[in-house]
């Protein structure tokens, strides 16, 4: 259970601390959930823990925001308003599929056929008094990522 915004931010920071950067390829995280479920809050905390100092905004209208940190790049995609696969292709996503890249994709269902396979898929939903989060690994890197997260953190964060 993610009891409040602070718990959501702690989960984002824990994900940043335990990201398996040493494995080849870009890291990719899908985030699903209704509007207001905490996707952007979690991404903001994750990027802040990676070293991003600027304000992380939801790219609802631009579809993509890119953040540089520690010789790496964080690519935040919000596909809620995606109008077709061609629009995703025009964003130049392929340019970011390299070692040291972190793709964070909100509403991946909108462009899934054009997206790389996620390492982790986070599903967030409201459940009083806060939110629930389910983390699922979809690659070897994702399995390593989840294995590195402290068990206590998973239990207390509700993942």
PDB file of C-alpha atoms in Angstrom:
ATOM      1  CA  UNK A   1       0.000   0.000   0.000  1.00  0.00           C
ATOM      2  CA  UNK A   2       1.313   3.442  -0.930  1.00  0.00           C
ATOM      3  CA  UNK A   3      -0.385   5.379   1.851  1.00  0.00           C
ATOM      4  CA  UNK A   4       0.415   8.850   0.544  1.00  0.00           C
ATOM      5  CA  UNK A   5       2.470  10.869  -1.921  1.00  0.00           C
ATOM      6  CA  UNK A   6       5.569  10.455   0.266  1.00  0.00           C
ATOM      7  CA  UNK A   7       5.305   6.656  -0.001  1.00  0.00           C
ATOM      8  CA  UNK A   8       4.979   6.928  -3.787  1.00  0.00           C
ATOM      9  CA  UNK A   9       8.093   9.109  -3.857  1.00  0.00           C
ATOM     10  CA  UNK A  10      10.010   6.632  -1.672  1.00  0.00           C
ATOM     11  CA  UNK A  11       9.193   3.837  -4.106  1.00  0.00           C
ATOM     12  CA  UNK A  12      10.416   5.966  -7.039  1.00  0.00           C
ATOM     13  CA  UNK A  13      13.667   6.721  -5.204  1.00  0.00           C
ATOM     14  CA  UNK A  14      14.175   3.030  -4.341  1.00  0.00           C
ATOM     15  CA  UNK A  15      13.716   2.101  -8.000  1.00  0.00           C
ATOM     16  CA  UNK A  16      16.380   4.648  -8.972  1.00  0.00           C
ATOM     17  CA  UNK A  17      18.853   3.378  -6.373  1.00  0.00           C
ATOM     18  CA  UNK A  18      18.537  -0.223  -7.541  1.00  0.00           C
ATOM     19  CA  UNK A  19      18.349   0.256 -11.331  1.00  0.00           C
ATOM     20  CA  UNK A  20      20.534  -2.406 -12.996  1.00  0.00           C
ATOM     21  CA  UNK A  21      22.643   0.020 -15.070  1.00  0.00           C
ATOM     22  CA  UNK A  22      25.401  -2.556 -15.534  1.00  0.00           C
ATOM     23  CA  UNK A  23      23.214  -4.724 -17.768  1.00  0.00           C
ATOM     24  CA  UNK A  24      23.418  -3.909 -21.490  1.00  0.00           C
ATOM     25  CA  UNK A  25      20.724  -1.892 -23.223  1.00  0.00           C
ATOM     26  CA  UNK A  26      18.300   0.808 -22.176  1.00  0.00           C
ATOM     27  CA  UNK A  27      16.170   0.303 -19.080  1.00  0.00           C
ATOM     28  CA  UNK A  28      12.453   0.580 -19.785  1.00  0.00           C
ATOM     29  CA  UNK A  29       9.629   1.012 -17.272  1.00  0.00           C
ATOM     30  CA  UNK A  30       5.941   1.066 -18.150  1.00  0.00           C
ATOM     31  CA  UNK A  31       3.516   2.779 -15.753  1.00  0.00           C
ATOM     32  CA  UNK A  32      -0.208   2.112 -16.005  1.00  0.00           C
ATOM     33  CA  UNK A  33      -3.062   3.521 -13.997  1.00  0.00           C
ATOM     34  CA  UNK A  34      -5.943   5.932 -14.123  1.00  0.00           C
ATOM     35  CA  UNK A  35      -5.475   9.690 -14.158  1.00  0.00           C
ATOM     36  CA  UNK A  36      -4.215  10.763 -10.740  1.00  0.00           C
ATOM     37  CA  UNK A  37      -2.890   7.306  -9.806  1.00  0.00           C
ATOM     38  CA  UNK A  38       0.600   8.674  -9.095  1.00  0.00           C
ATOM     39  CA  UNK A  39       2.520   7.799 -12.266  1.00  0.00           C
ATOM     40  CA  UNK A  40       4.117  11.223 -12.737  1.00  0.00           C
ATOM     41  CA  UNK A  41       4.794  11.571  -8.997  1.00  0.00           C
ATOM     42  CA  UNK A  42       6.689   8.279  -9.011  1.00  0.00           C
ATOM     43  CA  UNK A  43       8.632   9.243 -12.163  1.00  0.00           C
ATOM     44  CA  UNK A  44       9.511  12.631 -10.687  1.00  0.00           C
ATOM     45  CA  UNK A  45      10.938  10.981  -7.560  1.00  0.00           C
ATOM     46  CA  UNK A  46      12.801   8.356  -9.574  1.00  0.00           C
ATOM     47  CA  UNK A  47      14.457  10.984 -11.793  1.00  0.00           C
ATOM     48  CA  UNK A  48      15.257  13.204  -8.797  1.00  0.00           C
ATOM     49  CA  UNK A  49      16.993  10.245  -7.123  1.00  0.00           C
ATOM     50  CA  UNK A  50      18.978   9.740 -10.350  1.00  0.00           C
ATOM     51  CA  UNK A  51      20.229  13.314 -10.086  1.00  0.00           C
ATOM     52  CA  UNK A  52      17.765  15.324 -12.179  1.00  0.00           C
ATOM     53  CA  UNK A  53      17.450  18.724 -10.502  1.00  0.00           C
ATOM     54  CA  UNK A  54      14.958  20.383 -12.814  1.00  0.00           C
ATOM     55  CA  UNK A  55      11.221  20.110 -12.327  1.00  0.00           C
ATOM     56  CA  UNK A  56       9.809  16.949 -13.907  1.00  0.00           C
ATOM     57  CA  UNK A  57       6.567  17.714 -15.692  1.00  0.00           C
ATOM     58  CA  UNK A  58       4.087  15.363 -17.250  1.00  0.00           C
ATOM     59  CA  UNK A  59       4.615  15.473 -21.015  1.00  0.00           C
ATOM     60  CA  UNK A  60       0.879  15.119 -21.647  1.00  0.00           C
ATOM     61  CA  UNK A  61       0.889  17.490 -24.619  1.00  0.00           C
ATOM     62  CA  UNK A  62       4.493  17.268 -25.839  1.00  0.00           C
ATOM     63  CA  UNK A  63       4.436  13.449 -25.384  1.00  0.00           C
ATOM     64  CA  UNK A  64       8.150  13.398 -24.465  1.00  0.00           C
ATOM     65  CA  UNK A  65      10.537  15.129 -22.067  1.00  0.00           C
ATOM     66  CA  UNK A  66      14.245  14.307 -21.900  1.00  0.00           C
ATOM     67  CA  UNK A  67      16.426  14.773 -18.806  1.00  0.00           C
ATOM     68  CA  UNK A  68      20.205  14.374 -18.591  1.00  0.00           C
ATOM     69  CA  UNK A  69      21.959  13.030 -15.478  1.00  0.00           C
ATOM     70  CA  UNK A  70      25.338  11.415 -14.761  1.00  0.00           C
ATOM     71  CA  UNK A  71      26.180  10.802 -18.453  1.00  0.00           C
ATOM     72  CA  UNK A  72      22.772   9.130 -18.793  1.00  0.00           C
ATOM     73  CA  UNK A  73      19.439  10.220 -20.141  1.00  0.00           C
ATOM     74  CA  UNK A  74      15.930   9.842 -18.740  1.00  0.00           C
ATOM     75  CA  UNK A  75      13.173   9.832 -21.347  1.00  0.00           C
ATOM     76  CA  UNK A  76       9.685  10.453 -19.952  1.00  0.00           C
ATOM     77  CA  UNK A  77       6.877   9.582 -22.352  1.00  0.00           C
ATOM     78  CA  UNK A  78       3.186  10.208 -21.725  1.00  0.00           C
ATOM     79  CA  UNK A  79       1.180   8.485 -24.438  1.00  0.00           C
ATOM     80  CA  UNK A  80      -2.284   9.381 -23.128  1.00  0.00           C
ATOM     81  CA  UNK A  81      -2.952  11.690 -26.094  1.00  0.00           C
ATOM     82  CA  UNK A  82      -1.122   9.623 -28.707  1.00  0.00           C
ATOM     83  CA  UNK A  83      -3.031   9.682 -31.985  1.00  0.00           C
ATOM     84  CA  UNK A  84      -1.322   6.751 -33.663  1.00  0.00           C
ATOM     85  CA  UNK A  85       1.846   4.725 -33.985  1.00  0.00           C
ATOM     86  CA  UNK A  86       3.238   7.144 -36.580  1.00  0.00           C
ATOM     87  CA  UNK A  87       3.206   9.901 -33.992  1.00  0.00           C
ATOM     88  CA  UNK A  88       5.357   7.789 -31.678  1.00  0.00           C
ATOM     89  CA  UNK A  89       7.809   7.105 -34.519  1.00  0.00           C
ATOM     90  CA  UNK A  90       8.194  10.866 -35.097  1.00  0.00           C
ATOM     91  CA  UNK A  91       9.388  11.343 -31.510  1.00  0.00           C
ATOM     92  CA  UNK A  92      12.692   9.670 -32.378  1.00  0.00           C
ATOM     93  CA  UNK A  93      12.414   7.054 -29.655  1.00  0.00           C
ATOM     94  CA  UNK A  94      14.998   4.834 -31.371  1.00  0.00           C
ATOM     95  CA  UNK A  95      17.644   7.471 -30.647  1.00  0.00           C
ATOM     96  CA  UNK A  96      17.284   6.707 -26.928  1.00  0.00           C
ATOM     97  CA  UNK A  97      17.501   2.917 -27.020  1.00  0.00           C
ATOM     98  CA  UNK A  98      21.117   2.661 -25.825  1.00  0.00           C
ATOM     99  CA  UNK A  99      23.085   1.842 -22.684  1.00  0.00           C
ATOM    100  CA  UNK A 100      22.562   4.502 -20.043  1.00  0.00           C
ATOM    101  CA  UNK A 101      19.068   5.418 -21.179  1.00  0.00           C
ATOM    102  CA  UNK A 102      16.040   5.125 -18.918  1.00  0.00           C
ATOM    103  CA  UNK A 103      12.651   5.116 -20.660  1.00  0.00           C
ATOM    104  CA  UNK A 104       9.702   5.857 -18.397  1.00  0.00           C
ATOM    105  CA  UNK A 105       6.432   5.363 -20.249  1.00  0.00           C
ATOM    106  CA  UNK A 106       3.029   6.448 -18.954  1.00  0.00           C
ATOM    107  CA  UNK A 107       0.009   4.955 -20.751  1.00  0.00           C
ATOM    108  CA  UNK A 108       2.110   2.347 -22.631  1.00  0.00           C
ATOM    109  CA  UNK A 109      -1.073   0.662 -23.847  1.00  0.00           C
ATOM    110  CA  UNK A 110      -1.456   3.522 -26.344  1.00  0.00           C
ATOM    111  CA  UNK A 111       1.749   2.694 -28.223  1.00  0.00           C
ATOM    112  CA  UNK A 112       2.760  -0.739 -27.083  1.00  0.00           C
ATOM    113  CA  UNK A 113       3.428  -2.155 -30.559  1.00  0.00           C
ATOM    114  CA  UNK A 114       6.054   0.568 -31.177  1.00  0.00           C
ATOM    115  CA  UNK A 115       7.688   0.413 -27.736  1.00  0.00           C
ATOM    116  CA  UNK A 116      10.553  -1.762 -26.536  1.00  0.00           C
ATOM    117  CA  UNK A 117       9.739  -4.560 -24.125  1.00  0.00           C
ATOM    118  CA  UNK A 118       9.662  -3.179 -20.582  1.00  0.00           C
ATOM    119  CA  UNK A 119      12.024  -4.335 -17.881  1.00  0.00           C
ATOM    120  CA  UNK A 120       9.407  -3.443 -15.272  1.00  0.00           C
ATOM    121  CA  UNK A 121       5.707  -2.746 -15.510  1.00  0.00           C
ATOM    122  CA  UNK A 122       4.175  -0.795 -12.635  1.00  0.00           C
ATOM    123  CA  UNK A 123       0.419  -0.785 -12.290  1.00  0.00           C
ATOM    124  CA  UNK A 124      -0.996   1.831  -9.924  1.00  0.00           C
ATOM    125  CA  UNK A 125      -4.567   2.162  -8.732  1.00  0.00           C
ATOM    126  CA  UNK A 126      -6.459   4.007  -6.038  1.00  0.00           C
ATOM    127  CA  UNK A 127      -7.364   2.038  -2.940  1.00  0.00           C
ATOM    128  CA  UNK A 128      -8.309   3.985   0.176  1.00  0.00           C
ATOM    129  CA  UNK A 129      -6.542   5.340   2.077  1.00  0.00           C
ATOM    130  CA  UNK A 130      -3.918   5.629  -0.693  1.00  0.00           C
ATOM    131  CA  UNK A 131      -2.794   3.649  -3.718  1.00  0.00           C
ATOM    132  CA  UNK A 132      -1.717   0.144  -4.584  1.00  0.00           C
ATOM    133  CA  UNK A 133       1.211  -0.687  -6.844  1.00  0.00           C
ATOM    134  CA  UNK A 134       2.017  -3.956  -8.561  1.00  0.00           C
ATOM    135  CA  UNK A 135       5.549  -4.321  -9.994  1.00  0.00           C
ATOM    136  CA  UNK A 136       6.085  -7.023 -12.606  1.00  0.00           C
ATOM    137  CA  UNK A 137       9.404  -7.953 -14.229  1.00  0.00           C
ATOM    138  CA  UNK A 138       9.331  -8.560 -17.999  1.00  0.00           C
ATOM    139  CA  UNK A 139      13.050  -9.141 -18.648  1.00  0.00           C
ATOM    140  CA  UNK A 140      16.176 -10.463 -16.992  1.00  0.00           C
ATOM    141  CA  UNK A 141      17.109  -6.865 -16.092  1.00  0.00           C
ATOM    142  CA  UNK A 142      13.667  -6.397 -14.560  1.00  0.00           C
ATOM    143  CA  UNK A 143      14.069  -9.547 -12.485  1.00  0.00           C
ATOM    144  CA  UNK A 144      17.457  -8.291 -11.231  1.00  0.00           C
ATOM    145  CA  UNK A 145      15.924  -4.895 -10.511  1.00  0.00           C
ATOM    146  CA  UNK A 146      13.147  -6.377  -8.384  1.00  0.00           C
ATOM    147  CA  UNK A 147      15.567  -8.735  -6.643  1.00  0.00           C
ATOM    148  CA  UNK A 148      17.734  -5.767  -5.600  1.00  0.00           C
ATOM    149  CA  UNK A 149      14.837  -3.843  -4.075  1.00  0.00           C
ATOM    150  CA  UNK A 150      14.863  -4.319  -0.316  1.00  0.00           C
ATOM    151  CA  UNK A 151      12.115  -6.734   0.736  1.00  0.00           C
ATOM    152  CA  UNK A 152      11.147  -4.446   3.585  1.00  0.00           C
ATOM    153  CA  UNK A 153      10.753  -1.588   1.096  1.00  0.00           C
ATOM    154  CA  UNK A 154       8.443  -3.710  -1.045  1.00  0.00           C
ATOM    155  CA  UNK A 155       6.314  -4.677   1.917  1.00  0.00           C
ATOM    156  CA  UNK A 156       6.097  -1.211   3.380  1.00  0.00           C
ATOM    157  CA  UNK A 157       5.674   0.516   0.012  1.00  0.00           C
ATOM    158  CA  UNK A 158       2.858  -1.795  -1.034  1.00  0.00           C
ATOM    159  CA  UNK A 159       4.400  -3.048  -4.229  1.00  0.00           C
TER     160      UNK A 159
END
